[in-house]
mmCIF file of N, CA and C in Angstrom:
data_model
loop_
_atom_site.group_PDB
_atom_site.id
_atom_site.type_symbol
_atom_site.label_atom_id
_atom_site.label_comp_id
_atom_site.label_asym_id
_atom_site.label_seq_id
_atom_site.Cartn_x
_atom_site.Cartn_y
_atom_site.Cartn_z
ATOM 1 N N UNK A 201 -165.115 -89.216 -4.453
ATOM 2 C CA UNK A 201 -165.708 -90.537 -4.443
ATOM 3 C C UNK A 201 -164.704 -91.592 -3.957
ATOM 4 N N UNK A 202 -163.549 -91.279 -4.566
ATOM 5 C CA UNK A 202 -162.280 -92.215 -4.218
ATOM 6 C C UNK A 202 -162.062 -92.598 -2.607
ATOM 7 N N UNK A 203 -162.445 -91.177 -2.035
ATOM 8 C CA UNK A 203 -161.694 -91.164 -0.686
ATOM 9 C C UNK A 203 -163.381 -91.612 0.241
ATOM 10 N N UNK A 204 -164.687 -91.516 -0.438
ATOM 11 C CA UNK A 204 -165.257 -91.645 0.302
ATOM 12 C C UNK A 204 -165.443 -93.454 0.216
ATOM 13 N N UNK A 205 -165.191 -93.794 -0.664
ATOM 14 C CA UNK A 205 -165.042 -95.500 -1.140
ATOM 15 C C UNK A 205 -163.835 -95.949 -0.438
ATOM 16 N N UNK A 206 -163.105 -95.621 0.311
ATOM 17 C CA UNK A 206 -161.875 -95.908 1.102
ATOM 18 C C UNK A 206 -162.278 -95.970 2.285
ATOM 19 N N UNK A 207 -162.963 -94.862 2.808
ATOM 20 C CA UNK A 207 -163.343 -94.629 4.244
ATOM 21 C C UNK A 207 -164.400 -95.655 4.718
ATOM 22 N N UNK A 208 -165.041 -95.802 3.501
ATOM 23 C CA UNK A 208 -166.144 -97.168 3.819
ATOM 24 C C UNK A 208 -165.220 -98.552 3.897
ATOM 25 N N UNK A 209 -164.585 -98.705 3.132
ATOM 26 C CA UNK A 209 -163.949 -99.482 3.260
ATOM 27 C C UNK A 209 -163.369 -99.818 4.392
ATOM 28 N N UNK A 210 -162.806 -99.130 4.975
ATOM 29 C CA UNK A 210 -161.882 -99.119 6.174
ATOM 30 C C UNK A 210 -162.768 -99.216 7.186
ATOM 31 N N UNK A 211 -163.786 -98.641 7.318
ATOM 32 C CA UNK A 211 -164.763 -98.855 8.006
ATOM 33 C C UNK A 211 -165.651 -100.337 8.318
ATOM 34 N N UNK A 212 -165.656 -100.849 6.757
ATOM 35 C CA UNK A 212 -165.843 -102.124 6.555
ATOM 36 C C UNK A 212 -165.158 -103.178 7.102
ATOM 37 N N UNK A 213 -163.810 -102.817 6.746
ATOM 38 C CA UNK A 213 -162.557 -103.602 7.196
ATOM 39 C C UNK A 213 -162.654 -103.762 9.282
ATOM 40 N N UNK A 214 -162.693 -102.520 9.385
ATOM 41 C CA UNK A 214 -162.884 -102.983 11.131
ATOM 42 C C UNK A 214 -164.010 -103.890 11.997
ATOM 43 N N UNK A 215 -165.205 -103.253 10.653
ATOM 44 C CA UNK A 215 -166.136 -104.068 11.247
ATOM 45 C C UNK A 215 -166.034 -105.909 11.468
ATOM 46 N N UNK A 216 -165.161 -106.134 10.611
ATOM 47 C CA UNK A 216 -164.701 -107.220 9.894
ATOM 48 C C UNK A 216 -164.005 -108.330 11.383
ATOM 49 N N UNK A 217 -163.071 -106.799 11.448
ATOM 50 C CA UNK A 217 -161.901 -107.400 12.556
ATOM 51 C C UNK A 217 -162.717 -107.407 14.236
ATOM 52 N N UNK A 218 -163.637 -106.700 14.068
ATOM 53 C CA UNK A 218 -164.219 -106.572 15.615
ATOM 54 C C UNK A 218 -165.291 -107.885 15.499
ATOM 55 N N UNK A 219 -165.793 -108.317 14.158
ATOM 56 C CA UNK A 219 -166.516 -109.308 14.120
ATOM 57 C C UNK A 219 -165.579 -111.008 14.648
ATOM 58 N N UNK A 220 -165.014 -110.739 13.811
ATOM 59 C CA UNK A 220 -163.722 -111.506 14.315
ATOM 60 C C UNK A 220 -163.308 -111.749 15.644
ATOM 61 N N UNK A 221 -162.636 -110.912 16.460
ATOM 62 C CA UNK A 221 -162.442 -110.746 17.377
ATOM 63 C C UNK A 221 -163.363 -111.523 18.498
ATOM 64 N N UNK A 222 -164.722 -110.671 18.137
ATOM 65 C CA UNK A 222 -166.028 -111.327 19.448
ATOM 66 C C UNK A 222 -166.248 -112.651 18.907
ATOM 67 N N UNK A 223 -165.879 -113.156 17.472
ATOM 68 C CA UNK A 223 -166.014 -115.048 17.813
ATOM 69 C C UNK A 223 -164.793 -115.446 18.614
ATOM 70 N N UNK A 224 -163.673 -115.066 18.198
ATOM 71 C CA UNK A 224 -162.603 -115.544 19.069
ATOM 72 C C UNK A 224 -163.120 -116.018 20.247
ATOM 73 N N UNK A 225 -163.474 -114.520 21.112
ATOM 74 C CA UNK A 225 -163.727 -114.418 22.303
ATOM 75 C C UNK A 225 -164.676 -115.487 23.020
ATOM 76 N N UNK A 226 -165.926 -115.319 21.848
ATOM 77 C CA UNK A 226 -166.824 -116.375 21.935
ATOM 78 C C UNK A 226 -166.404 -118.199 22.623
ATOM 79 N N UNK A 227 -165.722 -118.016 21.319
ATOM 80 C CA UNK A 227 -165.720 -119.419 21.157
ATOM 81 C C UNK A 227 -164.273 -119.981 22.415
ATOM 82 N N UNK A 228 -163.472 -118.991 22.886
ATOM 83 C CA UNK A 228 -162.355 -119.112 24.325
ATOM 84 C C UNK A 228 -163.554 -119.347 25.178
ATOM 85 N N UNK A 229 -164.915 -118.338 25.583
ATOM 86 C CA UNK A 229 -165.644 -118.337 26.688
ATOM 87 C C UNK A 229 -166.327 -119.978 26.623
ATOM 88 N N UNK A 230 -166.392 -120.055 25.593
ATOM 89 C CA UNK A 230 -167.200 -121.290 25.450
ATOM 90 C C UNK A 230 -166.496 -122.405 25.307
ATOM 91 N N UNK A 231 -165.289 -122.593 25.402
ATOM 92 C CA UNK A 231 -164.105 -123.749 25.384
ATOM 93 C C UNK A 231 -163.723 -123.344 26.706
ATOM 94 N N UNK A 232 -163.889 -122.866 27.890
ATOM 95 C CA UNK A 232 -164.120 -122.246 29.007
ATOM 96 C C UNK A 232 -164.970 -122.891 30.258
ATOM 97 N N UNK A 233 -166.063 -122.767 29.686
ATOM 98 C CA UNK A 233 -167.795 -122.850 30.047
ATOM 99 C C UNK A 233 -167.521 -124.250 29.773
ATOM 100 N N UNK A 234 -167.085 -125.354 28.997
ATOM 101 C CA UNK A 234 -167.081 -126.620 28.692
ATOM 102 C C UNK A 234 -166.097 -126.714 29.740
ATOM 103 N N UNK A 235 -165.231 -126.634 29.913
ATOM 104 C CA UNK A 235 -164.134 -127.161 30.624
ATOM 105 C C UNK A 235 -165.012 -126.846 32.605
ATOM 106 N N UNK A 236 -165.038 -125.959 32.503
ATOM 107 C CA UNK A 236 -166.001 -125.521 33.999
ATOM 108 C C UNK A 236 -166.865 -127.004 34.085
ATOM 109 N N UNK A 237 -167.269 -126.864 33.091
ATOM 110 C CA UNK A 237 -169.229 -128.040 33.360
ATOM 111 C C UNK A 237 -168.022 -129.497 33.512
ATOM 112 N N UNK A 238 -167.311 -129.868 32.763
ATOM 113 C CA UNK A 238 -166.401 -131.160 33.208
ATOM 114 C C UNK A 238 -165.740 -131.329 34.709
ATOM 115 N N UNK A 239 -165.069 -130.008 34.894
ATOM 116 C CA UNK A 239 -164.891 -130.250 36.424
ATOM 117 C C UNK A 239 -166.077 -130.182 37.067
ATOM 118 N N UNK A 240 -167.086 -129.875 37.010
ATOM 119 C CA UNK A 240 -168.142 -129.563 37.848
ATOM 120 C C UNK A 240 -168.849 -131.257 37.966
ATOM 121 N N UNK A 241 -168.767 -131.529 37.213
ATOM 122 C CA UNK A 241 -169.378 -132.899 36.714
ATOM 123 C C UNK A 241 -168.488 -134.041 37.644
ATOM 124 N N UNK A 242 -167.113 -134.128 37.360
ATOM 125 C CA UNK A 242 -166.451 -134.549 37.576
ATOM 126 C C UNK A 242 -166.239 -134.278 39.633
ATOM 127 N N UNK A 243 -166.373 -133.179 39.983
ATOM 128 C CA UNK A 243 -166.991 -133.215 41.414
ATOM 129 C C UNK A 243 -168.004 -133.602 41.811
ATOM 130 N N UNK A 244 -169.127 -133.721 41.034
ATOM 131 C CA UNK A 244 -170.446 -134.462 41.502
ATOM 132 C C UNK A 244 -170.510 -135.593 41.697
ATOM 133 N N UNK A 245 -169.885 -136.368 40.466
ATOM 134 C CA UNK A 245 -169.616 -138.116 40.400
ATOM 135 C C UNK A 245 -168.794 -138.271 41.878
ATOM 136 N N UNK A 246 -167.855 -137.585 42.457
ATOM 137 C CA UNK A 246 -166.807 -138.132 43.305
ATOM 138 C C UNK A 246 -167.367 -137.936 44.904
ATOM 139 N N UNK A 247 -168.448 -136.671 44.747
ATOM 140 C CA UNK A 247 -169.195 -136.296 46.292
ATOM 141 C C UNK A 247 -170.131 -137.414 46.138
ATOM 142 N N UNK A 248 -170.361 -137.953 44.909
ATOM 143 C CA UNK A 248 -171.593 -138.708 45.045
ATOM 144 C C UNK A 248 -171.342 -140.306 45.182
ATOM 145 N N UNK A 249 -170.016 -140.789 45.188
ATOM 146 C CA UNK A 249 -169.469 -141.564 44.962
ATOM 147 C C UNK A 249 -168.963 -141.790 46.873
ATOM 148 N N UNK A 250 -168.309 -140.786 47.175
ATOM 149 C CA UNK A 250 -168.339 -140.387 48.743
ATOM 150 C C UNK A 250 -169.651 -140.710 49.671
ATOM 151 N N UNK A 251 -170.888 -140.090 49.066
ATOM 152 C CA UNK A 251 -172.123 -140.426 49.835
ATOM 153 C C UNK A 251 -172.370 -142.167 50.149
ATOM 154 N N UNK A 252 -172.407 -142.644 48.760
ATOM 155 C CA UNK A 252 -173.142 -143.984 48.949
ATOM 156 C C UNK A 252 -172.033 -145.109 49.351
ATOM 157 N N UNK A 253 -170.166 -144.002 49.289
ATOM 158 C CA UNK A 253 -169.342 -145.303 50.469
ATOM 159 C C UNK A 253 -170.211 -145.411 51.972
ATOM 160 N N UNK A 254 -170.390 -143.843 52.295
ATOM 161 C CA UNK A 254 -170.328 -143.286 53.766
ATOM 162 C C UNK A 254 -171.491 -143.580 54.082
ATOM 163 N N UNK A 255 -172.860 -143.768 53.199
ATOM 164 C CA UNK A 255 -173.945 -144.788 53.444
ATOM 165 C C UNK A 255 -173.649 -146.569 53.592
ATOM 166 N N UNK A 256 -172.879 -147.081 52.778
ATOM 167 C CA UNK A 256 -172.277 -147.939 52.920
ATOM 168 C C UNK A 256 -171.797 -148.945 54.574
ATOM 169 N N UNK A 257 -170.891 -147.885 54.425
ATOM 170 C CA UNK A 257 -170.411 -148.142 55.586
ATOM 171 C C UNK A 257 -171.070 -147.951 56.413
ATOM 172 N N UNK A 258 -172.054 -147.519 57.122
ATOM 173 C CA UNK A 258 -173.160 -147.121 58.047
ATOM 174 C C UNK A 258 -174.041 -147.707 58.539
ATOM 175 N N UNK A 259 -174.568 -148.475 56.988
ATOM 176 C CA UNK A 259 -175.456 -149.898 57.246
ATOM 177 C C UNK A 259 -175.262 -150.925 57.132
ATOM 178 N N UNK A 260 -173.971 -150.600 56.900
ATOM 179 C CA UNK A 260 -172.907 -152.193 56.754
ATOM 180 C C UNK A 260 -172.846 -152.985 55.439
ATOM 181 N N UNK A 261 -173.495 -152.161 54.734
ATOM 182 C CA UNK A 261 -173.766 -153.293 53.235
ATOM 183 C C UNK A 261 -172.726 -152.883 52.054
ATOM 184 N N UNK A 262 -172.210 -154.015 51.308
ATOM 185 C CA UNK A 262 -171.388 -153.960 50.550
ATOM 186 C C UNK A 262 -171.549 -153.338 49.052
#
Protein backbone atom coordinates (compact mmCIF):
# COMPACT_ATOMS: atom_id res chain seq x y z
CA UNK A 1 0.00 0.00 0.00
CA UNK A 2 2.95 2.18 1.07
CA UNK A 3 4.68 1.94 -2.22
CA UNK A 4 1.50 2.07 -4.17
CA UNK A 5 0.54 5.56 -2.19
CA UNK A 6 4.06 6.86 -3.28
CA UNK A 7 3.79 6.02 -6.87
CA UNK A 8 0.53 7.98 -6.96
CA UNK A 9 1.99 10.44 -5.43
CA UNK A 10 4.80 10.97 -7.59
CA UNK A 11 2.65 10.64 -10.24
CA UNK A 12 0.58 13.37 -8.73
CA UNK A 13 3.55 15.41 -8.12
CA UNK A 14 4.45 15.54 -12.01
CA UNK A 15 1.21 16.13 -12.95
CA UNK A 16 1.56 19.13 -10.79
CA UNK A 17 4.89 20.24 -12.42
CA UNK A 18 3.71 19.70 -16.12
CA UNK A 19 0.59 21.72 -15.02
CA UNK A 20 2.84 24.30 -14.04
CA UNK A 21 5.03 24.35 -16.64
CA UNK A 22 2.11 24.79 -19.60
CA UNK A 23 0.93 28.08 -17.52
CA UNK A 24 4.39 29.31 -17.59
CA UNK A 25 4.44 28.69 -21.14
CA UNK A 26 1.04 30.05 -21.46
CA UNK A 27 1.26 33.01 -19.95
CA UNK A 28 5.35 33.84 -21.95
CA UNK A 29 3.06 33.06 -25.29
CA UNK A 30 0.67 35.45 -24.17
CA UNK A 31 3.07 38.28 -22.81
CA UNK A 32 4.35 37.53 -26.45
CA UNK A 33 1.06 37.78 -28.46
CA UNK A 34 0.61 41.27 -26.42
CA UNK A 35 3.80 42.61 -27.26
CA UNK A 36 3.30 41.41 -31.25
CA UNK A 37 -0.41 43.24 -31.27
CA UNK A 38 1.58 46.66 -29.81
CA UNK A 39 4.07 46.63 -32.51
CA UNK A 40 1.54 45.76 -34.94
CA UNK A 41 -0.60 48.59 -33.77
CA UNK A 42 2.06 50.79 -33.45
CA UNK A 43 2.87 50.17 -37.42
CA UNK A 44 -0.61 50.89 -38.38
CA UNK A 45 -0.85 54.34 -36.56
CA UNK A 46 2.58 55.34 -38.44
CA UNK A 47 1.52 53.79 -42.24
CA UNK A 48 -1.56 55.53 -41.45
CA UNK A 49 -0.15 58.59 -40.32
CA UNK A 50 2.18 58.36 -43.70
CA UNK A 51 -1.09 58.05 -45.88
CA UNK A 52 -3.00 61.18 -44.84
CA UNK A 53 0.73 63.32 -44.93
CA UNK A 54 1.11 61.86 -48.62
CA UNK A 55 -2.68 62.72 -49.20
CA UNK A 56 -1.88 65.92 -47.75
CA UNK A 57 0.57 66.91 -49.66
CA UNK A 58 -1.14 66.00 -52.96
CA UNK A 59 -4.08 68.19 -52.51
CA UNK A 60 -2.27 70.70 -50.94
CA UNK A 61 -4.26 70.95 -47.73
CA UNK A 62 -2.89 71.42 -44.38
Amino acid sequence: MFLMAMALGLCGGGAAVLAVQALVQHKRFADAARMDMAALRDEVRKMAADAVAEIRRLTGKP
